[in-house]
PDB file of C-alpha atoms and ligand atoms in Angstrom:
ATOM      1  CA  UNK S 106       8.439  -5.762  17.611  1.00  0.00           C
ATOM      2  CA  UNK S 107       7.596  -4.100  22.036  1.00  0.00           C
ATOM      3  CA  UNK S 108       4.282  -3.920  22.679  1.00  0.00           C
ATOM      4  CA  UNK S 109       5.212   0.009  23.239  1.00  0.00           C
ATOM      5  CA  UNK S 110       5.175   0.794  19.566  1.00  0.00           C
ATOM      6  CA  UNK S 111       2.624  -1.616  18.544  1.00  0.00           C
ATOM      7  CA  UNK S 112       0.521  -3.663  19.823  1.00  0.00           C
ATOM      8  CA  UNK S 113       1.541  -7.364  17.803  1.00  0.00           C
ATOM      9  CA  UNK S 114      -0.582  -9.578  19.509  1.00  0.00           C
ATOM     10  CA  UNK S 115      -3.347  -7.662  18.444  1.00  0.00           C
ATOM     11  CA  UNK S 116      -1.584  -8.323  14.441  1.00  0.00           C
ATOM     12  CA  UNK S 117      -0.455 -11.626  14.802  1.00  0.00           C
ATOM     13  CA  UNK S 118      -4.146 -12.312  15.348  1.00  0.00           C
ATOM     14  CA  UNK S 119      -5.793 -10.502  12.834  1.00  0.00           C
ATOM     15  CA  UNK S 120      -2.646 -12.048  10.529  1.00  0.00           C
ATOM     16  CA  UNK S 121      -3.924 -16.269  11.657  1.00  0.00           C
ATOM     17  CA  UNK S 122      -7.362 -15.627  10.807  1.00  0.00           C
ATOM     18  CA  UNK S 123      -6.582 -14.669   7.648  1.00  0.00           C
ATOM     19  CA  UNK S 124      -4.519 -17.442   7.653  1.00  0.00           C
ATOM     20  CA  UNK S 125      -6.967 -20.467   8.486  1.00  0.00           C
ATOM     21  CA  UNK S 126      -9.736 -18.964   6.221  1.00  0.00           C
ATOM     22  CA  UNK S 127      -6.594 -18.864   2.780  1.00  0.00           C
ATOM     23  CA  UNK S 128      -7.899 -15.668   2.549  1.00  0.00           C
ATOM     24  CA  UNK S 129      -5.792 -14.064  -0.078  1.00  0.00           C
ATOM     25  CA  UNK S 130      -3.651 -10.063   0.886  1.00  0.00           C
ATOM     26  CA  UNK S 131      -2.988  -7.056  -1.159  1.00  0.00           C
ATOM     27  CA  UNK S 132      -0.984  -4.957   1.024  1.00  0.00           C
ATOM     28  CA  UNK S 133      -1.263  -0.785   0.094  1.00  0.00           C
ATOM     29  CA  UNK S 134       1.899   1.139   1.179  1.00  0.00           C
ATOM     30  CA  UNK S 135       3.271   4.376   0.153  1.00  0.00           C
ATOM     31  CA  UNK S 136       5.149   7.619   1.894  1.00  0.00           C
ATOM     32  CA  UNK S 137       2.137   9.719   3.813  1.00  0.00           C
ATOM     33  CA  UNK S 138       1.098  12.463   2.079  1.00  0.00           C
ATOM     34  CA  UNK S 139       0.526  10.252  -1.442  1.00  0.00           C
ATOM     35  CA  UNK S 140      -3.218   9.553  -1.017  1.00  0.00           C
ATOM     36  CA  UNK S 141      -4.013   6.105   0.026  1.00  0.00           C
ATOM     37  CA  UNK S 142      -6.811   6.697   2.328  1.00  0.00           C
ATOM     38  CA  UNK S 143      -7.644   9.546  -0.427  1.00  0.00           C
ATOM     39  CA  UNK S 144      -7.879   5.561  -2.592  1.00  0.00           C
ATOM     40  CA  UNK S 145      -8.770   3.620  -0.234  1.00  0.00           C
ATOM     41  CA  UNK S 146     -12.014   6.160  -0.049  1.00  0.00           C
ATOM     42  CA  UNK S 147     -11.816   5.057  -4.064  1.00  0.00           C
ATOM     43  CA  UNK S 148     -12.317   1.922  -4.265  1.00  0.00           C
ATOM     44  CA  UNK S 149     -14.777   1.240  -1.615  1.00  0.00           C
ATOM     45  CA  UNK S 150     -17.123   3.917  -3.797  1.00  0.00           C
ATOM     46  CA  UNK S 151     -17.273   2.006  -6.278  1.00  0.00           C
ATOM     47  CA  UNK S 152     -17.351  -1.864  -4.230  1.00  0.00           C
ATOM     48  CA  UNK S 153     -18.916  -2.751  -1.123  1.00  0.00           C
ATOM     49  CA  UNK S 154     -15.566  -2.118   1.804  1.00  0.00           C
ATOM     50  CA  UNK S 155     -15.962  -3.820   5.036  1.00  0.00           C
ATOM     51  CA  UNK S 156     -13.588  -2.490   7.111  1.00  0.00           C
ATOM     52  CA  UNK S 157     -13.013  -5.380   9.751  1.00  0.00           C
ATOM     53  CA  UNK S 158     -10.225  -4.809  12.267  1.00  0.00           C
ATOM     54  CA  UNK S 159      -7.198  -2.382  12.948  1.00  0.00           C
ATOM     55  CA  UNK S 160      -4.275  -2.839  15.100  1.00  0.00           C
ATOM     56  CA  UNK S 161      -3.694   0.174  17.351  1.00  0.00           C
ATOM     57  CA  UNK S 162       0.153   1.903  18.329  1.00  0.00           C
ATOM     58  CA  UNK S 163       1.292   4.176  19.531  1.00  0.00           C
ATOM     59  CA  UNK S 164       1.456   6.309  15.614  1.00  0.00           C
ATOM     60  CA  UNK S 165       0.975   4.138  13.654  1.00  0.00           C
ATOM     61  CA  UNK S 166      -1.701   1.702  12.496  1.00  0.00           C
ATOM     62  CA  UNK S 167      -2.594  -1.332   9.870  1.00  0.00           C
ATOM     63  CA  UNK S 168      -5.856  -1.610   8.828  1.00  0.00           C
ATOM     64  CA  UNK S 169      -7.803  -4.776   6.908  1.00  0.00           C
ATOM     65  CA  UNK S 170     -10.833  -3.951   4.727  1.00  0.00           C
ATOM     66  CA  UNK S 171     -12.600  -7.280   3.451  1.00  0.00           C
ATOM     67  CA  UNK S 172     -14.007  -6.886  -0.010  1.00  0.00           C
ATOM     68  CA  UNK S 173     -16.654  -8.006   0.717  1.00  0.00           C
ATOM     69  CA  UNK S 174     -18.081  -9.798  -2.915  1.00  0.00           C
ATOM     70  CA  UNK S 175     -14.548 -10.756  -4.005  1.00  0.00           C
ATOM     71  CA  UNK S 176     -13.227 -12.698  -0.742  1.00  0.00           C
ATOM     72  CA  UNK S 177     -10.134 -10.795  -0.098  1.00  0.00           C
ATOM     73  CA  UNK S 178      -8.205  -8.061   2.132  1.00  0.00           C
ATOM     74  CA  UNK S 179      -7.082  -4.771   1.542  1.00  0.00           C
ATOM     75  CA  UNK S 180      -3.885  -4.227   4.385  1.00  0.00           C
ATOM     76  CA  UNK S 181      -3.873  -0.188   4.691  1.00  0.00           C
ATOM     77  CA  UNK S 182       0.013  -0.291   6.242  1.00  0.00           C
ATOM     78  CA  UNK S 183       0.827   3.131   7.493  1.00  0.00           C
ATOM     79  CA  UNK S 184       2.005   5.897   5.470  1.00  0.00           C
ATOM     80  CA  UNK S 185       6.356   6.173   5.994  1.00  0.00           C
ATOM     81  CA  UNK S 186       8.548   9.232   5.459  1.00  0.00           C
ATOM     82  CA  UNK S 187       6.948  11.745   7.711  1.00  0.00           C
ATOM     83  CA  UNK S 188       8.913  14.618   7.619  1.00  0.00           C
ATOM     84  CA  UNK S 189       8.672  14.998  10.975  1.00  0.00           C
ATOM     85  CA  UNK S 190       8.685  10.956  12.231  1.00  0.00           C
ATOM     86  CA  UNK S 191      11.672  10.792  14.712  1.00  0.00           C
ATOM     87  CA  UNK S 192      14.238   7.825  13.940  1.00  0.00           C
ATOM     88  CA  UNK S 193      13.441   5.462  16.761  1.00  0.00           C
ATOM     89  CA  UNK S 194       9.340   6.102  14.702  1.00  0.00           C
ATOM     90  CA  UNK S 195      10.952   5.098  11.710  1.00  0.00           C
ATOM     91  CA  UNK S 196      12.238   1.816  12.738  1.00  0.00           C
ATOM     92  CA  UNK S 197       9.261   0.760  14.093  1.00  0.00           C
ATOM     93  CA  UNK S 198       7.034   1.501  11.367  1.00  0.00           C
ATOM     94  CA  UNK S 199       9.681  -0.388   9.122  1.00  0.00           C
ATOM     95  CA  UNK S 200      10.197  -3.449  11.588  1.00  0.00           C
ATOM     96  CA  UNK S 201       6.128  -2.949  11.250  1.00  0.00           C
ATOM     97  CA  UNK S 202       6.584  -3.241   8.354  1.00  0.00           C
ATOM     98  CA  UNK S 203       8.823  -5.553   7.687  1.00  0.00           C
ATOM     99  CA  UNK S 204       6.999  -8.539   9.952  1.00  0.00           C
ATOM    100  CA  UNK S 205       4.381  -7.644   7.813  1.00  0.00           C
ATOM    101  CA  UNK S 206       5.459  -8.327   4.843  1.00  0.00           C
ATOM    102  CA  UNK S 207       7.280 -11.583   6.109  1.00  0.00           C
ATOM    103  CA  UNK S 208       4.502 -12.869   7.932  1.00  0.00           C
ATOM    104  CA  UNK S 209       1.772 -13.145   5.808  1.00  0.00           C
ATOM    105  CA  UNK S 210       1.821 -16.099   3.405  1.00  0.00           C
ATOM    106  CA  UNK S 211      -1.326 -15.585   1.752  1.00  0.00           C
ATOM    107  CA  UNK S 212       0.093 -11.930   0.924  1.00  0.00           C
ATOM    108  CA  UNK S 213      -0.965 -11.518  -3.495  1.00  0.00           C
ATOM    109  CA  UNK S 214       0.837  -8.091  -3.548  1.00  0.00           C
ATOM    110  CA  UNK S 215       2.187  -5.108  -2.427  1.00  0.00           C
ATOM    111  CA  UNK S 216       0.418  -2.136  -4.264  1.00  0.00           C
ATOM    112  CA  UNK S 217       3.243   0.376  -3.744  1.00  0.00           C
ATOM    113  CA  UNK S 218       1.765   4.280  -4.016  1.00  0.00           C
ATOM    114  CA  UNK S 219       3.902   6.453  -5.718  1.00  0.00           C
ATOM    115  CA  UNK S 220       3.229  10.574  -5.685  1.00  0.00           C
ATOM    116  CA  UNK S 221       2.671  11.205  -9.852  1.00  0.00           C
ATOM    117  CA  UNK S 222       4.392  14.667  -8.667  1.00  0.00           C
ATOM    118  CA  UNK S 223       7.473  13.546  -7.347  1.00  0.00           C
ATOM    119  CA  UNK S 224      10.540  11.418  -9.451  1.00  0.00           C
ATOM    120  CA  UNK S 225      11.351   8.644  -7.454  1.00  0.00           C
ATOM    121  CA  UNK S 226      12.711   8.360  -3.955  1.00  0.00           C
ATOM    122  CA  UNK S 227      15.511   5.955  -1.753  1.00  0.00           C
ATOM    123  CA  UNK S 228      12.039   4.589   1.022  1.00  0.00           C
ATOM    124  CA  UNK S 229      10.037   4.029  -2.083  1.00  0.00           C
ATOM    125  CA  UNK S 230      13.198   2.201  -4.226  1.00  0.00           C
ATOM    126  CA  UNK S 231      13.931   0.793  -0.461  1.00  0.00           C
ATOM    127  CA  UNK S 232      10.527  -0.757  -0.073  1.00  0.00           C
ATOM    128  CA  UNK S 233      10.236  -2.243  -3.397  1.00  0.00           C
ATOM    129  CA  UNK S 234      13.734  -3.981  -3.135  1.00  0.00           C
ATOM    130  CA  UNK S 235      12.174  -5.308  -0.156  1.00  0.00           C
ATOM    131  CA  UNK S 236       8.865  -6.708  -1.740  1.00  0.00           C
ATOM    132  CA  UNK S 237      11.504  -8.452  -4.752  1.00  0.00           C
ATOM    133  CA  UNK S 238      13.609  -9.431  -2.312  1.00  0.00           C
ATOM    134  CA  UNK S 239      11.043 -11.293  -0.972  1.00  0.00           C
ATOM    135  CA  UNK S 240       8.985 -12.772  -3.581  1.00  0.00           C
ATOM    136  CA  UNK S 241       5.791  -9.987  -3.380  1.00  0.00           C
ATOM    137  CA  UNK S 242       4.755  -9.178  -6.394  1.00  0.00           C
ATOM    138  CA  UNK S 243       4.581  -4.698  -6.972  1.00  0.00           C
ATOM    139  CA  UNK S 244       1.367  -3.683  -7.409  1.00  0.00           C
ATOM    140  CA  UNK S 245       2.722   0.641  -8.517  1.00  0.00           C
ATOM    141  CA  UNK S 246       0.538   2.855  -8.525  1.00  0.00           C
ATOM    142  CA  UNK S 247       0.719   6.667  -9.563  1.00  0.00           C
ATOM    143  CA  UNK S 248      -1.816   8.753  -7.173  1.00  0.00           C
ATOM    144  CA  UNK S 249      -3.182  12.303  -8.361  1.00  0.00           C
ATOM    145  CA  UNK S 250      -2.779  11.844 -11.189  1.00  0.00           C
ATOM    146  CA  UNK S 251      -5.278  14.417 -11.982  1.00  0.00           C
ATOM    147  CA  UNK S 252      -2.442  17.136 -10.566  1.00  0.00           C
ATOM    148  CA  UNK S 253       0.165  15.650 -13.457  1.00  0.00           C
ATOM    149  CA  UNK S 254       0.012  16.746 -17.171  1.00  0.00           C
ATOM    150  CA  UNK S 255       0.262  13.970 -19.523  1.00  0.00           C
ATOM    151  CA  UNK S 256       3.563  13.754 -19.939  1.00  0.00           C
ATOM    152  CA  UNK S 257       4.863  14.287 -16.378  1.00  0.00           C
ATOM    153  CA  UNK S 258       2.665  11.576 -16.109  1.00  0.00           C
ATOM    154  CA  UNK S 259       4.650   9.298 -18.593  1.00  0.00           C
ATOM    155  CA  UNK S 260       8.362  11.172 -17.728  1.00  0.00           C
ATOM    156  CA  UNK S 261       6.818   9.590 -14.092  1.00  0.00           C
ATOM    157  CA  UNK S 262       5.520   5.743 -15.520  1.00  0.00           C
ATOM    158  CA  UNK S 263       9.127   5.714 -17.803  1.00  0.00           C
ATOM    159  CA  UNK S 264      11.329   6.389 -14.158  1.00  0.00           C
ATOM    160  CA  UNK S 265       9.828   3.877 -12.769  1.00  0.00           C
ATOM    161  CA  UNK S 266       9.070   1.108 -15.337  1.00  0.00           C
ATOM    162  CA  UNK S 267      13.188   1.265 -15.718  1.00  0.00           C
ATOM    163  CA  UNK S 268      13.646   1.003 -11.841  1.00  0.00           C
ATOM    164  CA  UNK S 269      11.102  -2.294 -11.935  1.00  0.00           C
ATOM    165  CA  UNK S 270      12.530  -3.952 -14.744  1.00  0.00           C
ATOM    166  CA  UNK S 271       9.569  -2.979 -16.734  1.00  0.00           C
ATOM    167  CA  UNK S 272       6.631  -2.732 -14.081  1.00  0.00           C
ATOM    168  CA  UNK S 273       4.740  -0.267 -15.217  1.00  0.00           C
ATOM    169  CA  UNK S 274       2.939   2.067 -12.875  1.00  0.00           C
ATOM    170  CA  UNK S 275      -0.961   2.501 -12.925  1.00  0.00           C
ATOM    171  CA  UNK S 276      -2.300   6.721 -13.126  1.00  0.00           C
ATOM    172  CA  UNK S 277      -4.988   6.734 -10.619  1.00  0.00           C
ATOM    173  CA  UNK S 278      -7.170  10.169  -9.191  1.00  0.00           C
ATOM    174  CA  UNK S 279      -9.561  10.345  -6.417  1.00  0.00           C
ATOM    175  CA  UNK S 280     -10.195  13.478  -7.376  1.00  0.00           C
ATOM    176  CA  UNK S 281     -11.438  12.421 -10.434  1.00  0.00           C
ATOM    177  CA  UNK S 282     -12.009   8.600  -9.655  1.00  0.00           C
ATOM    178  CA  UNK S 283      -9.539   7.683 -13.058  1.00  0.00           C
ATOM    179  CA  UNK S 284      -7.943   4.810 -13.003  1.00  0.00           C
ATOM    180  CA  UNK S 285      -9.836   2.887  -9.915  1.00  0.00           C
ATOM    181  CA  UNK S 286     -12.149  -0.032 -12.158  1.00  0.00           C
ATOM    182  CA  UNK S 287      -8.097  -0.709 -13.804  1.00  0.00           C
ATOM    183  CA  UNK S 288      -6.973  -1.098 -10.024  1.00  0.00           C
ATOM    184  CA  UNK S 289      -9.844  -2.548  -9.297  1.00  0.00           C
ATOM    185  CA  UNK S 290      -9.237  -5.214 -12.337  1.00  0.00           C
ATOM    186  CA  UNK S 291      -5.383  -5.695 -11.099  1.00  0.00           C
ATOM    187  CA  UNK S 292      -6.241  -6.126  -6.935  1.00  0.00           C
ATOM    188  CA  UNK S 293      -8.466  -8.637  -8.333  1.00  0.00           C
ATOM    189  CA  UNK S 294      -5.950 -10.372 -10.493  1.00  0.00           C
ATOM    190  CA  UNK S 295      -3.453 -10.216  -8.159  1.00  0.00           C
ATOM    191  CA  UNK S 296      -5.833 -11.638  -5.246  1.00  0.00           C
ATOM    192  CA  UNK S 297      -6.988 -14.557  -7.842  1.00  0.00           C
ATOM    193  CA  UNK S 298     -10.998 -13.933  -7.545  1.00  0.00           C
TER     194      UNK S 298
HETATM  195  P1  GDP V 235      -2.633  10.231   2.985  1.00  0.00           P
HETATM  196  O1  GDP V 235      -1.079  10.737   3.698  1.00  0.00           O
HETATM  197  O2  GDP V 235      -1.844   9.096   1.965  1.00  0.00           O
HETATM  198  O3  GDP V 235      -3.490   8.839   3.423  1.00  0.00           O
HETATM  199  O4  GDP V 235      -2.671  11.007   1.663  1.00  0.00           O
HETATM  200  P2  GDP V 235      -4.156  11.568   2.582  1.00  0.00           P
HETATM  201  O5  GDP V 235      -5.883  10.330   1.092  1.00  0.00           O
HETATM  202  O6  GDP V 235      -5.179  12.170   3.418  1.00  0.00           O
HETATM  203  O7  GDP V 235      -4.160  12.819   0.807  1.00  0.00           O
HETATM  204  C1  GDP V 235      -3.251  14.110   0.581  1.00  0.00           C
HETATM  205  C2  GDP V 235      -3.676  14.669   0.280  1.00  0.00           C
HETATM  206  O8  GDP V 235      -3.490  14.608  -0.876  1.00  0.00           O
HETATM  207  C3  GDP V 235      -4.905  15.379   0.608  1.00  0.00           C
HETATM  208  O9  GDP V 235      -4.499  16.728   1.181  1.00  0.00           O
HETATM  209  C4  GDP V 235      -5.895  14.625  -0.828  1.00  0.00           C
HETATM  210  O10 GDP V 235      -7.001  15.890  -0.277  1.00  0.00           O
HETATM  211  C5  GDP V 235      -5.021  15.009  -1.593  1.00  0.00           C
HETATM  212  N1  GDP V 235      -4.795  13.667  -2.618  1.00  0.00           N
HETATM  213  C6  GDP V 235      -4.936  12.098  -2.679  1.00  0.00           C
HETATM  214  N2  GDP V 235      -5.432  11.843  -3.201  1.00  0.00           N
HETATM  215  C7  GDP V 235      -5.966  13.235  -4.617  1.00  0.00           C
HETATM  216  C8  GDP V 235      -6.362  12.680  -5.329  1.00  0.00           C
HETATM  217  O11 GDP V 235      -6.356  12.427  -6.400  1.00  0.00           O
HETATM  218  N3  GDP V 235      -6.371  13.898  -6.213  1.00  0.00           N
HETATM  219  C9  GDP V 235      -5.560  15.284  -6.152  1.00  0.00           C
HETATM  220  N4  GDP V 235      -5.645  16.594  -6.473  1.00  0.00           N
HETATM  221  N5  GDP V 235      -5.370  15.578  -4.198  1.00  0.00           N
HETATM  222  C10 GDP V 235      -5.868  13.883  -4.510  1.00  0.00           C
END
C-alpha cells in the first residue's frame, strides 16, 4: 500500500491501539450508495456512538466508531463499486479493505450491506467469499427495506441465503427504523458483549 493512496501509518496505529485494548471490532461494508452512512446514523440514534478517528486517503477513508456502553468498535469501510471509479482507485480500495480484514485480529464479523432492491452482485459476492476464506463471520444486512415489497424482500433473502450457505440477511431501514434494534442485538452478539 502506497502512502499516496491511503495513509497506512495512521491505520496501523489505530489498529494497534485497538489490538492492545483487545477491543472487538465489527466492520461495515457495501457498495457505494447502499445506505451505509444512513445506517450508521440510524444506529447512532438508538445508542451512543462516538466517532474516534478516521484514516484519510485521497478519496476514501476508514471511520472508527466506539460503541460507548458496550466497549466495541464499528468500523465503517469505504463503499465500493462506484461507477465513476478508475481501475486504479478500485485496486487501492481492494488493497485497503484486504489490509484491514487481514490485519485485525479482534475483528468479530463483517456486516455486509446489500440493497434490498438489487439482485446479488459480483462485487458483493467477492467480498463475502474473501471474508469466508479468511474465517471472518458474515452478518448480511438488507438495506432500504422500506423501498421493497414483502415479496421482493423475501426473494432477496432467499437469493442471499443460497449464496451464503443458509445465512439469512436481516432487513433494515434507516428511514422507518425497522430492523435497527435487531441489528444492534446481532452486532452485540458478534462482538460478544
Ligand atoms: P452510502 O453511500 O452507502 O453511505 O449511502 P447513503 O447513506 O448516503 O444513502 C444513499 C441514498 O439512499 C441516500 O439518498 C439516502 O437518503 C438513501 N437511503 C439510505 N438509507 C435508506 C433507507 O433505509 N430507506 C430509504 N428509503 N432511503 C435510504
